[in-house]
């Protein structure tokens, strides 16, 4: 079985990451560290609780939403504990 393709993104604040999608998860290798996110992970507790979106992956420390923008090349990284939200664009 071939290895999933790596997608590279550049974000605000100098953050860069690569994303490797595999089934219901995505592995992110970022300038802030390595994270494994899952599509159906339990939402962060907010008031009212938010619902995961179809292109959103989460773990206990962050979430990432992909395929945003008019051309589907944008992503959002959210670090709710910091709090920090970064807009990102996929390299071509």
Coordinates of N, CA and C in Angstrom, one line a residue:
X1 N 0.8 -1.2 0.0 CA 0.0 0.0 0.0 C 0.9 1.2 0.0
X2 N 0.7 2.2 -0.9 CA 1.5 3.4 -1.0 C 1.3 4.3 0.2
X3 N 2.4 5.0 0.6 CA 2.4 5.9 1.7 C 1.5 7.2 1.2
X4 N 0.7 7.7 2.2 CA -0.1 8.9 1.8 C 0.8 10.1 1.4
X5 N 0.3 10.9 0.5 CA 1.1 12.1 0.1 C 1.1 13.1 1.2
X6 N 2.2 13.8 1.2 CA 2.4 14.9 2.2 C 2.0 16.2 1.6
X7 N 1.2 17.0 2.3 CA 0.8 18.3 1.9 C 1.5 19.3 2.9
X8 N 2.1 20.3 2.3 CA 2.8 21.3 3.1 C 2.0 22.6 3.2
X9 N 2.0 23.3 4.3 CA 1.3 24.5 4.6 C 2.2 25.5 5.2
X10 N 1.9 26.8 5.0 CA 2.6 27.9 5.6 C 1.5 28.8 6.3
X11 N 1.8 29.2 7.5 CA 0.8 29.9 8.3 C 1.3 31.2 8.8
X12 N 0.4 31.9 9.4 CA 0.8 33.2 10.1 C 1.7 32.9 11.2
X13 N 2.4 33.9 11.7 CA 3.3 33.8 12.8 C 4.5 32.9 12.5
X14 N 4.8 32.6 11.2 CA 6.0 31.8 10.9 C 5.8 30.3 11.1
X15 N 4.6 29.8 11.4 CA 4.4 28.4 11.6 C 4.2 27.7 10.3
X16 N 4.9 26.6 10.1 CA 4.8 25.8 8.9 C 4.5 24.4 9.4
X17 N 3.8 23.6 8.5 CA 3.6 22.2 8.9 C 3.3 21.4 7.6
X18 N 3.6 20.1 7.8 CA 3.2 19.1 6.8 C 2.1 18.2 7.3
X19 N 1.2 17.8 6.4 CA 0.0 17.0 6.8 C 0.0 15.7 6.0
X20 N -0.1 14.6 6.7 CA -0.2 13.3 6.1 C -1.5 12.7 6.5
X21 N -2.5 12.7 5.6 CA -3.8 12.1 5.8 C -3.8 10.6 5.7
X22 N -4.5 9.9 6.6 CA -4.6 8.5 6.5 C -5.9 8.1 7.2
X23 N -6.9 7.7 6.3 CA -8.2 7.3 6.8 C -8.9 8.5 7.6
X24 N -9.2 8.2 8.9 CA -9.9 9.2 9.7 C -8.9 10.0 10.6
X25 N -7.6 10.0 10.2 CA -6.6 10.8 11.0 C -5.7 11.6 10.1
X26 N -5.0 12.5 10.7 CA -4.0 13.3 10.0 C -2.8 13.5 10.9
X27 N -1.6 13.2 10.4 CA -0.4 13.5 11.2 C 0.2 14.8 10.8
X28 N 0.4 15.7 11.7 CA 0.9 17.0 11.5 C 2.3 17.1 12.1
X29 N 3.3 17.5 11.2 CA 4.6 17.7 11.7 C 4.8 19.2 11.6
X30 N 4.7 20.0 12.7 CA 4.7 21.4 12.7 C 6.0 22.0 13.3
X31 N 6.2 23.3 13.1 CA 7.3 23.9 13.8 C 7.0 24.0 15.3
X32 N 5.8 23.7 15.8 CA 5.5 23.6 17.2 C 5.5 22.2 17.7
X33 N 5.8 21.2 16.9 CA 5.9 19.8 17.3 C 5.0 18.9 16.5
X34 N 5.0 17.6 16.8 CA 4.2 16.6 16.1 C 2.9 16.4 16.8
X35 N 1.8 16.3 16.0 CA 0.5 16.0 16.5 C -0.2 15.0 15.6
X36 N -1.0 14.1 16.2 CA -1.9 13.2 15.5 C -3.3 13.6 15.9
X37 N -4.1 14.0 14.8 CA -5.4 14.4 15.0 C -6.4 13.4 14.4
X38 N -7.6 13.4 15.0 CA -8.6 12.4 14.5 C -9.9 13.2 14.1
X39 N -10.5 12.7 13.1 CA -11.7 13.3 12.5 C -12.9 13.3 13.5
X40 N -13.1 12.2 14.2 CA -14.3 12.2 15.1 C -13.9 12.3 16.6
X41 N -12.9 13.0 16.8 CA -12.5 13.2 18.2 C -13.5 14.1 18.9
X42 N -13.7 13.9 20.2 CA -14.7 14.7 21.0 C -14.4 16.2 20.9
X43 N -15.4 17.0 20.7 CA -15.1 18.5 20.6 C -14.6 19.0 21.9
X44 N -13.9 20.2 21.8 CA -13.5 20.9 23.0 C -14.8 21.3 23.8
X45 N -14.7 21.4 25.1 CA -15.9 21.9 25.8 C -16.0 23.4 25.7
X46 N -17.1 23.8 25.1 CA -17.4 25.3 25.0 C -18.8 25.4 25.4
X47 N -19.3 26.7 25.4 CA -20.7 26.9 25.8 C -21.3 27.7 24.7
X48 N -22.2 27.2 23.8 CA -22.6 25.8 23.8 C -21.5 24.9 23.1
X49 N -21.6 23.6 23.3 CA -20.6 22.7 22.7 C -20.6 22.8 21.2
X50 N -19.4 22.8 20.6 CA -19.3 22.9 19.1 C -19.3 21.5 18.6
X51 N -19.7 21.4 17.3 CA -19.8 20.1 16.6 C -18.6 20.0 15.6
X52 N -18.0 18.9 15.5 CA -16.9 18.8 14.6 C -17.4 19.0 13.1
X53 N -16.6 19.6 12.3 CA -17.0 19.9 10.9 C -16.4 18.8 10.1
X54 N -17.0 18.6 8.8 CA -16.5 17.4 8.0 C -15.0 17.4 7.7
X55 N -14.4 18.6 7.6 CA -12.9 18.7 7.3 C -12.1 19.0 8.5
X56 N -12.6 18.7 9.7 CA -11.9 19.1 10.9 C -11.4 17.9 11.6
X57 N -10.2 18.0 12.1 CA -9.5 16.9 12.9 C -9.1 17.5 14.2
X58 N -9.1 16.7 15.3 CA -8.8 17.2 16.7 C -8.1 16.2 17.5
X59 N -7.4 16.8 18.5 CA -7.0 16.0 19.7 C -7.2 16.9 20.9
X60 N -6.7 16.5 22.0 CA -6.9 17.3 23.2 C -6.2 18.7 23.3
X61 N -5.2 18.9 22.4 CA -4.4 20.1 22.4 C -4.7 21.1 21.3
X62 N -5.3 20.5 20.1 CA -5.5 21.4 19.0 C -6.5 20.8 18.0
X63 N -6.9 21.7 17.1 CA -7.8 21.2 16.0 C -7.2 21.8 14.7
X64 N -7.6 21.2 13.6 CA -7.2 21.7 12.3 C -8.3 21.5 11.3
X65 N -8.6 22.5 10.5 CA -9.7 22.4 9.6 C -9.1 22.7 8.2
X66 N -9.4 21.8 7.2 CA -8.8 21.8 5.9 C -9.8 22.1 4.8
X67 N -9.3 22.3 3.6 CA -10.1 22.5 2.4 C -11.0 23.7 2.5
X68 N -10.4 24.8 3.0 CA -11.2 26.1 3.2 C -10.8 27.0 2.1
X69 N -11.5 28.1 1.9 CA -11.2 29.1 0.9 C -11.8 28.8 -0.4
X70 N -11.8 29.7 -1.3 CA -12.5 29.6 -2.6 C -11.8 28.4 -3.4
X71 N -10.5 28.2 -3.2 CA -9.8 27.2 -4.0 C -9.5 25.9 -3.2
X72 N -10.0 25.9 -1.9 CA -9.7 24.7 -1.1 C -8.3 24.5 -0.6
X73 N -7.4 25.6 -0.7 CA -6.0 25.5 -0.3 C -5.8 26.0 1.1
X74 N -6.8 26.5 1.7 CA -6.6 27.1 3.1 C -6.9 26.2 4.2
X75 N -6.3 26.4 5.3 CA -6.5 25.6 6.6 C -6.5 26.6 7.8
X76 N -7.1 26.1 8.8 CA -7.1 26.8 10.1 C -6.5 25.9 11.2
X77 N -5.5 26.3 11.9 CA -5.0 25.6 13.1 C -5.5 26.3 14.3
X78 N -6.1 25.6 15.3 CA -6.6 26.2 16.5 C -5.9 25.5 17.7
X79 N -5.3 26.3 18.6 CA -4.7 25.9 19.8 C -5.5 26.5 20.9
X80 N -6.6 25.9 21.4 CA -7.5 26.6 22.3 C -6.9 26.8 23.7
X81 N -5.9 26.1 24.1 CA -5.3 26.3 25.4 C -4.4 27.5 25.4
X82 N -4.0 28.1 24.3 CA -3.0 29.2 24.3 C -3.7 30.6 24.4
X83 N -4.8 31.0 24.0 CA -5.5 30.6 22.8 C -4.9 31.2 21.5
X84 N -4.9 30.4 20.4 CA -4.2 30.8 19.2 C -5.0 30.2 18.0
X85 N -5.2 31.0 17.0 CA -5.8 30.6 15.7 C -4.9 31.1 14.6
X86 N -4.5 30.1 13.8 CA -3.6 30.5 12.7 C -4.2 30.2 11.3
X87 N -4.2 31.1 10.4 CA -4.6 30.9 9.0 C -3.4 30.4 8.2
X88 N -3.7 29.4 7.4 CA -2.6 28.7 6.6 C -3.0 28.5 5.2
X89 N -2.0 28.4 4.3 CA -2.2 28.2 2.9 C -1.3 27.0 2.5
X90 N -1.9 26.1 1.7 CA -1.1 25.0 1.2 C -0.2 25.4 0.1
X91 N 1.1 24.9 0.1 CA 2.0 25.1 -0.9 C 1.5 24.3 -2.2
X92 N 1.9 24.9 -3.3 CA 1.5 24.2 -4.6 C 2.4 23.1 -5.0

